[in-house]
């Protein structure tokens, strides 16, 4: 499968679906640019939204996101980055 | 003085510019509490004469809570109570709690929560002294209380704390990072208590109106949505100034953690209604402790 930078992969699409449902976003999951920032400008999410995503992700994928991780800014940078982190850390 | 400058004073007096805070802290410590308190009289008279905006909003509030037209001495008492609470913060932050007579109500609630393990959220308001309530928490020994606030305020308060009591600076969590609340969730898990001033409705985008002293006033939904997600007990924490060196601290359970995830919005609504009702109760019990000097019913 070939993907360009703005096409969601299958797992990314599922994660986008989870985010939109969790936050009741007024936007289609497929419309989220996987490279765009989630927090602040980009999707315009605030720190309460990020908490909600972290809780939903840990419930769905059994991946714990912790605040003492220095690279949270990297992990939550975009849909793509978050998905990559989940795939690397989820329970088999 | 224009209205906006008067408003600025109120915000400033509370958050303060750093050199001013340093000067205030220094003067207060040199003079001691008794002499510094005397200086508050001319200071309050000056502000009474020079801050028409703060005066107007004080009047609008006092009329509601007292149920009559406020007299000059009511205004003065309102300003003076505010100034005294501010002054005492210097001593409370310096952990000189022995200088005060503090009675505590509802402390068993905190005890129960500690027994169960995990922390809780302590919701206060710009009412009386949040600091005296935090001091009670600290006095209990190893009970860590963090304060959650807007990033801009957090930076100023951290800087001010560095001048008063650097050990406390780490207890301030700013909302400016994407993982700010993930940090809060973690601290709660480790048994921390997290303090939030949940009444400020300025510049909020998620405001909901609840009846407050006879007229609907806007309250921010954000802190309550956060509490709903974190699933920890929600406790109201109020430090009432009773004059002289007397303070009264109240803890009361506002809401148990939400039982079923589908009840989110109803839980938020109940918690906000309870918060507004209890805040009104404390305003009636100690009217001059209200420190929102802007149009709260806007």
Coordinates of C-alpha atoms in Angstrom, one line a residue, chain A:
Chain A
X1 CA 0.0 0.0 0.0
X2 CA 1.4 3.4 -0.9
X3 CA 0.6 6.4 1.3
X4 CA 1.4 10.0 0.8
X5 CA 1.9 12.3 3.7
X6 CA -1.8 13.3 4.1
X7 CA -3.4 9.9 3.6
X8 CA -4.4 8.0 6.8
X9 CA -3.3 4.4 7.2
X10 CA -5.8 1.9 8.5
X11 CA -4.7 2.1 12.2
X12 CA -4.5 5.9 11.9
X13 CA -8.1 6.0 10.6
X14 CA -9.2 3.9 13.6
X15 CA -7.5 6.2 16.0
X16 CA -9.0 9.3 14.2
X17 CA -12.4 7.7 14.7
X18 CA -11.7 7.1 18.4
X19 CA -10.6 10.7 18.9
X20 CA -13.6 12.2 17.0
X21 CA -16.0 10.0 18.9
X22 CA -14.4 10.6 22.3
X23 CA -14.3 14.4 21.9
X24 CA -17.6 14.7 20.0
X25 CA -15.7 16.7 17.4
X26 CA -17.6 18.5 14.7
X27 CA -15.4 17.0 11.9
X28 CA -15.1 13.8 10.0
X29 CA -12.3 11.4 11.2
X30 CA -11.1 11.0 7.6
X31 CA -10.6 14.7 7.4
X32 CA -7.9 14.9 10.0
X33 CA -4.5 15.5 8.4
X34 CA -2.3 12.8 10.1
X35 CA 0.6 15.2 10.1
X36 CA -1.2 18.2 11.6
X37 CA -0.7 19.2 15.3
X38 CA -3.4 17.8 17.6
X39 CA -2.9 20.3 20.4
X40 CA -3.2 24.1 20.1
X41 CA -3.5 25.4 16.6
X42 CA -4.1 22.3 14.2
X43 CA -7.1 20.6 15.5
X44 CA -7.5 23.2 18.3
X45 CA -7.6 20.7 21.2
X46 CA -6.8 21.9 24.8
X47 CA -5.3 20.1 27.7
X48 CA -8.7 18.7 28.8
X49 CA -9.1 17.2 25.4
X50 CA -5.6 15.7 25.6
X51 CA -6.5 14.2 28.9
X52 CA -9.6 12.7 27.4
X53 CA -7.6 11.3 24.5
X54 CA -5.0 9.8 26.9
X55 CA -7.7 8.1 28.9
X56 CA -9.5 6.8 25.8
X57 CA -6.2 5.5 24.4
X58 CA -5.2 3.8 27.6
X59 CA -8.6 2.1 27.8
X60 CA -8.8 0.9 24.2
X61 CA -5.2 -0.1 23.6
X62 CA -3.9 -0.7 27.2
X63 CA -1.2 1.9 26.6
X64 CA -0.3 4.1 29.4
X65 CA 0.6 7.7 28.7
X66 CA 2.5 9.3 31.5
X67 CA 3.4 12.9 32.3
X68 CA 6.9 12.1 33.3
X69 CA 7.7 11.1 29.8
X70 CA 9.8 13.9 28.4
X71 CA 8.5 13.3 24.9
X72 CA 4.8 13.8 25.4
X73 CA 5.0 16.8 23.1
X74 CA 6.4 14.4 20.5
X75 CA 4.0 11.5 21.2
X76 CA 0.9 13.8 20.9
X77 CA 2.4 15.9 18.1
X78 CA 0.0 14.5 15.5
X79 CA -2.3 11.6 14.7
X80 CA 0.6 9.9 13.0
X81 CA 3.0 10.3 15.9
X82 CA 0.4 9.1 18.5
X83 CA -0.5 6.1 16.4
X84 CA 3.1 5.2 16.0
X85 CA 3.6 5.3 19.7
X86 CA 0.5 3.2 20.4
X87 CA 1.5 0.5 17.8
X88 CA 4.9 0.3 19.4
X89 CA 3.6 0.1 23.0
X90 CA 0.3 -1.7 22.9
X91 CA -0.3 -5.0 24.6
X92 CA 0.0 -7.8 22.1

